Coordinates of C-alpha atoms and ligand atoms in Angstrom, one line a residue:
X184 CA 36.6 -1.8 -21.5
X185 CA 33.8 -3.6 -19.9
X186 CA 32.9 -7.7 -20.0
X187 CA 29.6 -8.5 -20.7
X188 CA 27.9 -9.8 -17.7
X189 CA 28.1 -13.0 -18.0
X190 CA 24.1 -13.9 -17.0
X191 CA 23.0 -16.8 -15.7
X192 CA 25.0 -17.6 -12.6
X193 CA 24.2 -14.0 -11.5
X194 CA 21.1 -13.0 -12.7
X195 CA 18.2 -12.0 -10.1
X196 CA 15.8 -14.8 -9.0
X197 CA 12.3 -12.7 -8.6
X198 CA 9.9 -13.7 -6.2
X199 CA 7.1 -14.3 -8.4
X200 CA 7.0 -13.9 -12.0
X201 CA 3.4 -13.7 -14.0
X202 CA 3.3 -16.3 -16.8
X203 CA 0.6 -14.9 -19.1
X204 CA 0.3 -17.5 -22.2
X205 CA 0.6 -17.0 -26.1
X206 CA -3.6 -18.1 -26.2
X207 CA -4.5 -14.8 -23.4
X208 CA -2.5 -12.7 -25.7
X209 CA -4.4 -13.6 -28.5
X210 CA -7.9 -13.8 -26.9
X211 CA -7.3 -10.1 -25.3
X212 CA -6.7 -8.7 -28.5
X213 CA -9.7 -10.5 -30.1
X214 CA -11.9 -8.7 -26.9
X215 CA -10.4 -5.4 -27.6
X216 CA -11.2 -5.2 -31.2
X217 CA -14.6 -6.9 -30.2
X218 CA -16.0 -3.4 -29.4
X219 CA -17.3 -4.9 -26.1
X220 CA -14.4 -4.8 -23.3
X221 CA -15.6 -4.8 -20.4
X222 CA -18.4 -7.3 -18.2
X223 CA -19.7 -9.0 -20.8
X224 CA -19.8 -13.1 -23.2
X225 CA -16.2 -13.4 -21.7
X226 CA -17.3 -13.2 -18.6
X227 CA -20.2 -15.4 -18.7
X228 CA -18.4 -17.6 -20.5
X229 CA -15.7 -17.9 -17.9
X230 CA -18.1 -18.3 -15.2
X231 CA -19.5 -21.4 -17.4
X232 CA -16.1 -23.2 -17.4
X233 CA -14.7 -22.2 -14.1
X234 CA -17.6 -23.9 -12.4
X235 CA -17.8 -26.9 -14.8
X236 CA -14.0 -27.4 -14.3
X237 CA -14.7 -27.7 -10.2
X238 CA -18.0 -29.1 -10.6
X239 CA -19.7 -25.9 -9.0
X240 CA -23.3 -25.1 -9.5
X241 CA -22.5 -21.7 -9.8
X242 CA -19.6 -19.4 -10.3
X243 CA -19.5 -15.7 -10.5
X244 CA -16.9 -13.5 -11.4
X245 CA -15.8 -10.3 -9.8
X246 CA -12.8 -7.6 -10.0
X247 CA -11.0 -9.3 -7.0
X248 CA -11.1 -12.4 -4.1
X249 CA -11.0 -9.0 -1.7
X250 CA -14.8 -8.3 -3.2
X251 CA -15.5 -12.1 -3.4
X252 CA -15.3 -12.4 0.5
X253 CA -16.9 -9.0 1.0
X254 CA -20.2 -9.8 -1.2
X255 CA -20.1 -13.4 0.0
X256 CA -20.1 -12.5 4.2
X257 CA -22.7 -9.6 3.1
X258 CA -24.7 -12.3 0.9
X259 CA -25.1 -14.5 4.6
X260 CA -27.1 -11.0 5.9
X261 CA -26.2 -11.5 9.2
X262 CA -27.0 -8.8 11.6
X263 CA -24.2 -5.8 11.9
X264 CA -21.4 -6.3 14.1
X265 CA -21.8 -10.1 14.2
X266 CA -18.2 -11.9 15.1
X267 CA -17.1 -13.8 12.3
X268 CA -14.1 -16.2 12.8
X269 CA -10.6 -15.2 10.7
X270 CA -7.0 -16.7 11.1
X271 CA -4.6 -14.1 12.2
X272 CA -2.4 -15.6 9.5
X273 CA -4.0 -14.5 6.3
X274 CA -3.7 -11.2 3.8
X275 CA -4.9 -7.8 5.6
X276 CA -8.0 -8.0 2.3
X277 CA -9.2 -11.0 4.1
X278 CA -9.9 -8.9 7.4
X279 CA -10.6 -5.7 5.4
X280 CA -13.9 -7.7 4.0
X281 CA -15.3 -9.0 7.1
X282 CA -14.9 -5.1 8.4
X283 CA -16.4 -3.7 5.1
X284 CA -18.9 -6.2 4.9
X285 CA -20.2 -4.8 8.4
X286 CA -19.0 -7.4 10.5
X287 CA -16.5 -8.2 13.8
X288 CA -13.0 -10.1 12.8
X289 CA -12.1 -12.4 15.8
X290 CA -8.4 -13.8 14.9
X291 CA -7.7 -17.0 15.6
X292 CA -3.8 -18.8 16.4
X293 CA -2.9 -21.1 14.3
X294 CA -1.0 -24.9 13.8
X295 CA 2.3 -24.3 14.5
X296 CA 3.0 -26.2 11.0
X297 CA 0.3 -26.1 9.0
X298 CA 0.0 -22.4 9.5
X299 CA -3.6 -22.4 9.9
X300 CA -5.8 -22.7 12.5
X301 CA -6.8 -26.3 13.3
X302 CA -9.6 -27.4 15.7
X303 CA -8.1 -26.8 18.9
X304 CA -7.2 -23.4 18.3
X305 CA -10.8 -22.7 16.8
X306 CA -12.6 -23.9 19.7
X307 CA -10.1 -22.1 21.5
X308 CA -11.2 -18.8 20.5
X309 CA -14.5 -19.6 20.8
X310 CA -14.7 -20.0 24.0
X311 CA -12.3 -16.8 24.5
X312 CA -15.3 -14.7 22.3
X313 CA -18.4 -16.7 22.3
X314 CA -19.9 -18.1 19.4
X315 CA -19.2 -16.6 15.8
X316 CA -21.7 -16.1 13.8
X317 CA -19.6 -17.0 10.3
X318 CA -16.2 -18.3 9.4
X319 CA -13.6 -17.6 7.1
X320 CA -11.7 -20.4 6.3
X321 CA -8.3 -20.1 4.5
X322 CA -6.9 -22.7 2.6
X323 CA -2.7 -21.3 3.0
X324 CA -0.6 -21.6 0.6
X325 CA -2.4 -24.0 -1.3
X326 CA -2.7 -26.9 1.8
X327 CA -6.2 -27.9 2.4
X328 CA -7.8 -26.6 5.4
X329 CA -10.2 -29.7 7.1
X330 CA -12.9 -27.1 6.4
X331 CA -15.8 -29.6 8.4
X332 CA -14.0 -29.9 11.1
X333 CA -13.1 -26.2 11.6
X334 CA -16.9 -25.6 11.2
X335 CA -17.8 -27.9 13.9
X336 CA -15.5 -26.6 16.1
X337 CA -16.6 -23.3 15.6
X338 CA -20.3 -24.7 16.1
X339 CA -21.0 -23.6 12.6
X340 CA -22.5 -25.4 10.2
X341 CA -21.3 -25.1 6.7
X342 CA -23.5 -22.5 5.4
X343 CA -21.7 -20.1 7.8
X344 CA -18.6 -21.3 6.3
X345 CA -16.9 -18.8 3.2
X346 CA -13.6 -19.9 2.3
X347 CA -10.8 -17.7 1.3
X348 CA -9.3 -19.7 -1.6
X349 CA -6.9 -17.0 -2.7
X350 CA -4.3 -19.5 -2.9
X351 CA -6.2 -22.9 -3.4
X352 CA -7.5 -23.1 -7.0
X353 CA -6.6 -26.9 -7.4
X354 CA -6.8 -27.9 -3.8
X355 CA -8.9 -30.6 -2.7
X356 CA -10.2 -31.4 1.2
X357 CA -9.9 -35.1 1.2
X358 CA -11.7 -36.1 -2.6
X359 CA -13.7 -32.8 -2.7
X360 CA -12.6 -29.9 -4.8
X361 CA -12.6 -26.4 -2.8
X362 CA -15.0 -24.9 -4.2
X363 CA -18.0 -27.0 -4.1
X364 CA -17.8 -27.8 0.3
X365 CA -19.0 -24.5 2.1
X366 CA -21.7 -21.4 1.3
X367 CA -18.9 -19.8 -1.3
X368 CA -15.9 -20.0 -1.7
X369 CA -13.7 -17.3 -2.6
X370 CA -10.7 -17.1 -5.9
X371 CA -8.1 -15.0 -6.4
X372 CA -6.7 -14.3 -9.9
X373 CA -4.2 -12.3 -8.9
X374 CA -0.8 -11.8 -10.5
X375 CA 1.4 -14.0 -8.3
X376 CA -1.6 -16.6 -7.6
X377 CA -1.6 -20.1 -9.2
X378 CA -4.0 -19.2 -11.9
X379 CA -2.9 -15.8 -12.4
X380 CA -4.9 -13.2 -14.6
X381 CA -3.4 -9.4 -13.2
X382 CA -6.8 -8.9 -10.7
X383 CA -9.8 -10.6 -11.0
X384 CA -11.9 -13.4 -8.5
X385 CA -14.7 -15.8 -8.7
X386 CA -17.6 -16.5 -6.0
X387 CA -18.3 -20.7 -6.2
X388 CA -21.5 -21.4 -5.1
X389 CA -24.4 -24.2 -5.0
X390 CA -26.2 -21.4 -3.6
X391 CA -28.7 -20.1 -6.1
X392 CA -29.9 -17.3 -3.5
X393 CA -25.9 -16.6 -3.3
X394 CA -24.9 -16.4 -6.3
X395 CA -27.4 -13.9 -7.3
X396 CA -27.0 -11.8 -4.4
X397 CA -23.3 -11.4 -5.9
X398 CA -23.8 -11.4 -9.1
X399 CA -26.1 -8.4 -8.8
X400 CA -23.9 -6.5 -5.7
X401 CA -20.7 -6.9 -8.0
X402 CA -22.3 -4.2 -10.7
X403 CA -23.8 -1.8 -7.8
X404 CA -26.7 -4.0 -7.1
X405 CA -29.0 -3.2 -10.3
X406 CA -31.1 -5.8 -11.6
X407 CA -29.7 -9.2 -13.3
X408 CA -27.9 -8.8 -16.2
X409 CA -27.8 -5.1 -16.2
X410 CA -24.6 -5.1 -18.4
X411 CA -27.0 -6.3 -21.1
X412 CA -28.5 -2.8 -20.9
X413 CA -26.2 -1.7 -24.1
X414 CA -26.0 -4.5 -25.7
X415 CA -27.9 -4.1 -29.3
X416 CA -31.8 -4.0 -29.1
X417 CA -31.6 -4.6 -25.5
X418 CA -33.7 -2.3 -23.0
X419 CA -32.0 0.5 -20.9
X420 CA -34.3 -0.2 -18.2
X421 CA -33.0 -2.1 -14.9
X422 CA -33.7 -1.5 -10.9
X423 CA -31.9 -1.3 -8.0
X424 CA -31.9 -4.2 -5.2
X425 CA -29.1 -3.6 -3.1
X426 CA -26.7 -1.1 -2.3
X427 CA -24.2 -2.8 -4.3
X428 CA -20.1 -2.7 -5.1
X429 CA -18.4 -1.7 -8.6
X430 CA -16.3 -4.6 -8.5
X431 CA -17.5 -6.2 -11.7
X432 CA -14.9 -8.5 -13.8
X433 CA -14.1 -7.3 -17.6
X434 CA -14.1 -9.2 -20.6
X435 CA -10.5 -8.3 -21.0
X436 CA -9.6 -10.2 -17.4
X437 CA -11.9 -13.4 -18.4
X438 CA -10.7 -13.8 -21.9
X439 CA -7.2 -14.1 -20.1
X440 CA -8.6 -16.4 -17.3
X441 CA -10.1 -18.4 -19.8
X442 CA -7.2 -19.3 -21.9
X443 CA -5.0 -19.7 -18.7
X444 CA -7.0 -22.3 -17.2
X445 CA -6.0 -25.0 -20.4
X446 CA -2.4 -24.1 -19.2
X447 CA -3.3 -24.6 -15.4
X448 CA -2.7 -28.9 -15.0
X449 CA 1.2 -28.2 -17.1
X450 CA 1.6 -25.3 -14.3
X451 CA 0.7 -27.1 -11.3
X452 CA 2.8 -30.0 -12.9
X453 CA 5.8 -28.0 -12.3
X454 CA 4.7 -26.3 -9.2
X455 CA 4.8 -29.8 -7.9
X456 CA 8.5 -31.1 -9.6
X457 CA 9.6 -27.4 -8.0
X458 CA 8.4 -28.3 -4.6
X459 CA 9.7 -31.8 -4.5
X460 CA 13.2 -30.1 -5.9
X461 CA 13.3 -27.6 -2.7
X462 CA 11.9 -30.9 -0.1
X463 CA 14.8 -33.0 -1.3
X464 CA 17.7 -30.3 -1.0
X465 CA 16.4 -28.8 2.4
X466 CA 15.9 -31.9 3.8
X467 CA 19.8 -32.1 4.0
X468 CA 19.7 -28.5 5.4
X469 CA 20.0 -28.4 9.7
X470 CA 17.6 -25.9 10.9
X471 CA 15.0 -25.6 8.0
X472 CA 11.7 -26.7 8.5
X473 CA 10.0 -27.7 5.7
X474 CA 6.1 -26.9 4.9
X475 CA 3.6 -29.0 6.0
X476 CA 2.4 -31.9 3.5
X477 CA -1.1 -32.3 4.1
X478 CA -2.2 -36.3 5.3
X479 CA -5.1 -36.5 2.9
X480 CA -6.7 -34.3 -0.5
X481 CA -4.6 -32.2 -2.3
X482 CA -2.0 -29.5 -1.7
X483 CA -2.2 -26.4 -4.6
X484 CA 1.1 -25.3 -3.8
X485 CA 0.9 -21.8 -4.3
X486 CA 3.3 -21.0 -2.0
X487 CA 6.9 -23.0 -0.9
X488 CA 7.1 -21.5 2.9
X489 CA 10.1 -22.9 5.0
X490 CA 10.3 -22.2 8.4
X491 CA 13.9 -21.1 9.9
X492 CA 14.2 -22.7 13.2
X493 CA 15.8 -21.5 16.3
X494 CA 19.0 -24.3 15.7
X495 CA 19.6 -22.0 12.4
X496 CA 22.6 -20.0 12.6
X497 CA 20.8 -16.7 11.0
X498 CA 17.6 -15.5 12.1
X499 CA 14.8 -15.2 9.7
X500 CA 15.6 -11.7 8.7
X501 CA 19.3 -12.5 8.2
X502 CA 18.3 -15.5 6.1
X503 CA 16.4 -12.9 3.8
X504 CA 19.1 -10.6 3.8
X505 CA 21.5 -13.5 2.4
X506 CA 19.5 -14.6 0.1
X507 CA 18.7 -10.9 -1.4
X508 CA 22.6 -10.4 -1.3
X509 CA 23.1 -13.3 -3.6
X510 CA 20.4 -12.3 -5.6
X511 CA 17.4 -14.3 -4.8
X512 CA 14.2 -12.7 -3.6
X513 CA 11.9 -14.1 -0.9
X514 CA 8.9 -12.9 0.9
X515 CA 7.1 -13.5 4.1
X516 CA 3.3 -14.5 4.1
X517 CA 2.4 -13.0 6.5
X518 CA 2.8 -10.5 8.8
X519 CA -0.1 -11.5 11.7
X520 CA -3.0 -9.6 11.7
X521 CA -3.2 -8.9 15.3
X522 CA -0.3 -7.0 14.8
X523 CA -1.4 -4.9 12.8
X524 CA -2.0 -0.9 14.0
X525 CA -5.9 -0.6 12.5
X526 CA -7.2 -3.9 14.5
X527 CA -5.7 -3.0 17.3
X528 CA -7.4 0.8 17.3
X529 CA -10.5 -1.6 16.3
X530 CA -10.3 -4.6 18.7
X531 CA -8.5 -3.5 21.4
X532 CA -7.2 -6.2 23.6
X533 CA -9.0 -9.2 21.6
X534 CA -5.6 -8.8 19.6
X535 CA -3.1 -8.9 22.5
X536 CA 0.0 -11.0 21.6
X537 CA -0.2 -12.9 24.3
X538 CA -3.1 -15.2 22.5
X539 CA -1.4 -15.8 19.6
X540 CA 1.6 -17.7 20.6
X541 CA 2.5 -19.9 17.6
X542 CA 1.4 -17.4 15.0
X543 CA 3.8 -15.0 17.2
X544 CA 6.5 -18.0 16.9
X545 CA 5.5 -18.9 13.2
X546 CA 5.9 -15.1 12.5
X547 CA 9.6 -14.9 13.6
X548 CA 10.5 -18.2 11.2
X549 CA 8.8 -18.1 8.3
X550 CA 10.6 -17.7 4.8
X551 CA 8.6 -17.9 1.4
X552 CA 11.1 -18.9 -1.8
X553 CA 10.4 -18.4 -5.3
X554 CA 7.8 -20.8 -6.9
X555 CA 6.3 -20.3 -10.1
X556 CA 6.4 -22.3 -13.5
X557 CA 8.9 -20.2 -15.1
X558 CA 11.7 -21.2 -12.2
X559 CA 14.1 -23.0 -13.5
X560 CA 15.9 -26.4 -11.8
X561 CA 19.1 -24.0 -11.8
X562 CA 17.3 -21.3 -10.0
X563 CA 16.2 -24.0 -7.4
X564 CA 19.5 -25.4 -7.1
X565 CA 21.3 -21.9 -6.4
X566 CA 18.7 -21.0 -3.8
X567 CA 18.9 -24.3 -1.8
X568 CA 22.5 -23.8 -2.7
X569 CA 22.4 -20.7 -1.1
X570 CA 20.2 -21.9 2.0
X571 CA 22.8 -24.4 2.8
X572 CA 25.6 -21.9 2.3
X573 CA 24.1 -19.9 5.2
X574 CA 23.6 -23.1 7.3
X575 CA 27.6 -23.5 7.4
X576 CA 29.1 -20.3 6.8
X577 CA 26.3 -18.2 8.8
X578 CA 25.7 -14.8 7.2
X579 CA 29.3 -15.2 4.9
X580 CA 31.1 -15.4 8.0
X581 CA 32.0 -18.3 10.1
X582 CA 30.0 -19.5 12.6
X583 CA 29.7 -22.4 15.1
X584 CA 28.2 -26.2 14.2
X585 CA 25.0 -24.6 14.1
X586 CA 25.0 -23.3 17.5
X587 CA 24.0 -19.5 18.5
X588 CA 26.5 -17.1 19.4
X589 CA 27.2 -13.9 21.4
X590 CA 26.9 -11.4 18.7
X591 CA 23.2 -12.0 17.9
X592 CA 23.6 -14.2 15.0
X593 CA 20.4 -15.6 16.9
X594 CA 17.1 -13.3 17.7
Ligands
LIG876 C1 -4.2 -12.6 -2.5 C2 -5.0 -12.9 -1.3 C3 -6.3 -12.3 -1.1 C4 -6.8 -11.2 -2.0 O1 -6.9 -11.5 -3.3 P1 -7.1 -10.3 -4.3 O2 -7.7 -10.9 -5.5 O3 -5.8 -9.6 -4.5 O4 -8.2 -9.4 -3.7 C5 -7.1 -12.8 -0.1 N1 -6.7 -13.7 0.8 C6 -5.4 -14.2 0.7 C7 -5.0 -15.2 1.7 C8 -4.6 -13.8 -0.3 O5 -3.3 -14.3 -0.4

C-alpha cells in the first residue's frame, strides 16, 4: 500500500518557471486562425507599444536579444576586427555577437559586488588593449549599469555604446529608462527573462539610420517592409541592401509579448516582495552575501544572486548540491567568459586568468535562487530555510561555528 505524497513540503522548487497569461493564450490562438502567423500587424504593433511604454523613438523586433546585439554592433559599421569592450561576466550570446558581427571581444573584470564592470576596471582594460572601438554594456541581473560613466571610461561616447538588456526590461540608470540612453539597446524575451515570451528580442533605438538598418537585416536584408510582399494586393517586388540575418520575430511571439507586458508592473511587483523576502531572511544568515542594491535608478530584478563567502561552511558547489538535495534548484550566472575554451583558441593570452581576479573570485561564490512571480512565500521560506540549515549544520553534518575544516568543507 502506498501514501500519497503528501506535496507541498516536498515538492521541487524549479529554477525558473515561465508564466504565460490567460490574455497570450487567447491572442495566440486569435493569430493562428488569422491566416497570417508569422512577421506581420502583431509585430508592428508590438514594436508600437514596446517603445511607447519606454519612451523609445523606435523599437524593432527580432527572433532573439543574441540577433539584437549582432545587427546592432553590425548597424555601428565599424571596420572588421575592431575591439569592442564586453564584461567577462555575461551569457556566451553576448560574446558570440560581437564575433559574428565581425568584431574583437576584449573582456573586462568586473565589481566585486555589483558583478559588472565599473569605471576602474574599464579604464583598466583599456589601457591593457588600447582604445575600443564600441562597448557592450550589460545591465546584470536587472541592476543598472552607470552606462555614461562606463562610456567615458572607455573614451566612448554613447553612440558606441549597445547595451545588453537581456535582463533589464524595467531598469532605470538614475531617472532614465534603459532603453532610450545609448545607440540601441538590446531585449531579451526569453523564457526565464522578466518579460518572458519563449524567444523573441527588441532593438530600442532613437536612431532612425539604426533602426532601419535592423529592421531590414532581421528579414535577410531585403527592402522595408518586405513581409508585406504577400499581403493581399501588395507587390512581390523588393531589393536586397545588406547581407542580412533570418532572425525576424512572428506574429505568434508578439501577440504573446503584447499581452504580457499589461501583466509586467503585477510581476515586477512580486519580483520585488520576493527579493525583499530572501534580503530579510539572509540577512540573519553568516556567510551569505547578499546582491548589490543599486544607490540610485531602478533595479529589474531578474535575477536574486547571493554570493557564498569564504566564512561559509560549504563551498559554492556544496551549497548547490544541498539545496538540489532538498529539492530546490539554483543556477549560476555565469560561468566567465575568459574561461571559456573557444576565446581562449580566439584571444590567446588577452583571456589569461590572471586579469580577471574578482570575476575569478565572484565565479567561485556566486549562487542564483529561484525568482519568478509564481514563487510562492513558502517556497522562499524553505529555501532561506534551507540556506540557514547549511550555515549550522554544514552539508547535513556538523560542522564548526562557521569555521573551515580539514576535510575540505572549504575550497
Ligand atoms: C539571455 C541573455 C542573452 C541572450 O538572450 P536571447 O534572447 O536568448 O538571445 C544575452 N545576454 C544576457 C546577459 C542574457 O542573460
Amino acid at each position: 500500500m502506498t501514501t500519497p505524497v503528501q506535496s507541498t513540503a516536498t515538492e521541487r522548487i524549479p529554477f525558473a518557471r515561465t508564466t504565460i497569461s490567460d490574455e497570450a493564450q487567447q491572442a495566440v490562438a486569435k493569430v493562428l486562425s488569422s491566416g497570417w502567423v508569422t512577421t506581420g500587424p502583431e509585430v508592428a504593433a508590438f514594436e508600437r507599444d514596446f517603445a511607447a511604454w519606454l519612451g523609445a523613438e523606435h523599437a524593432v523586433a527580432v527572433a532573439s536579444c543574441s540577433a539584437a546585439l549582432e545587427l546592432s554592433l553590425r548597424s555601428l559599421r565599424l571596420p572588421p576586427g575592431s575591439p569592442v569592450l564586453s564584461s567577462t561576466i555575461t551569457f556566451c550570446g553576448a560574446v558570440n555577437a560581437i564575433l559574428h558581427a565581425g568584431l574583437r571581444p576584449v573582456l573586462v573584470d568586473v565589481h566585486p559586488e555589483t558583478l559588472m564592470p565599473d569605471a576602474d576596471t574599464t579604464a583598466a582594460a583599456v589601457r591593457r588593449s588600447g582604445a575600443p572601438a564600441a562597448m557592450v554594456a550589460l545591465h546584470f541581473a536587472g541592476h543598472p549599469a552607470p552606462v555614461e560613466a562606463l562610456a567615458d571610461a572607455a573614451g566612448l561616447p554613447l553612440d558606441r555604446v549597445v547595451e545588453d538588456a537581456a535582463h533589464a526590461v524595467g531598469t532605470r540608470v538614475g531617472d532614465r529608462a534603459v532603453g532610450t540612453i545609448s545607440a540601441a539597446t538590446c531585449f531579451s524575451f526569453y523564457a526565464t527573462k522578466n518579460l518572458p515570451i519563449g524567444e523573441g528580442g527588441m532593438v530600442t533605438t532613437g536612431d532612425a539610420a539604426i533602426a532601419d538598418y535592423v529592421r531590414r537585416s532581421r528579414l535577410h536584408g531585403m527592402s522595408r517592409d518586405a513581409w508585406k510582399r504577400y499581403l493581399p494586393g501588395s507587390s512581390w517586388r523588393y531589393s536586397v541592401d545588406e547581407a542580412g540575418l533570418k532572425a525576424n520575430m512572428t506574429d505568434v511571439q508578439a501577440a504573446i509579448g503584447r499581452a504580457q507586458m499589461g501583466h509586467f508592473a503585477g510581476w515586477q511587483a512580486r519580483r520585488s516582495e520576493i527579493v525583499a523576502r530572501y534580503d530579510r531572511a539572509l540577512a540573519q544568515v553568516p556567510g551569505i552575501g547578499l546582491p548589490a542594491r543599486p544607490a540610485e535608478g531602478g533595479h529589474a530584478w531578474h535575477l536574486y544572486v547571493i554570493r557564498v563567502l569564504p566564512s561559509f561552511p560549504l563551498s559554492r558547489d556544496q551549497l548547490i548540491a544541498h539545496l538540489h538535495a532538498r529539492g530546490i534548484d539554483c543556477s549560476v550566472h555565469f560561468i566567465p567568459m575568459h574561461t571559456q575554451p573557444y576565446l581562449g583558441r580566439i584571444l590567446g593570452d588577452e583571456v589569461d586568468p590572471g586579469r580577471f581576479p574578482a570575476a575569478e573570485t565572484a565565479f567561485e561564490q556566486i549562487v542564483s535562487l529561484p525568482l519568478y512571480p509564481a514563487l510562492g512565500d513558502e517556497q522562499v521560506d524553505r529555501t532561506c530555510a534551507a540556506i540557514a540549515e547549511a550555515a549550522t549544520h554544514g552539508n547535513g553534518a556538523p560542522v564548526g561555528n562557521g569555521g573551515a575544516d580539514e576535510n575540505g568543507q572549504h575550497r
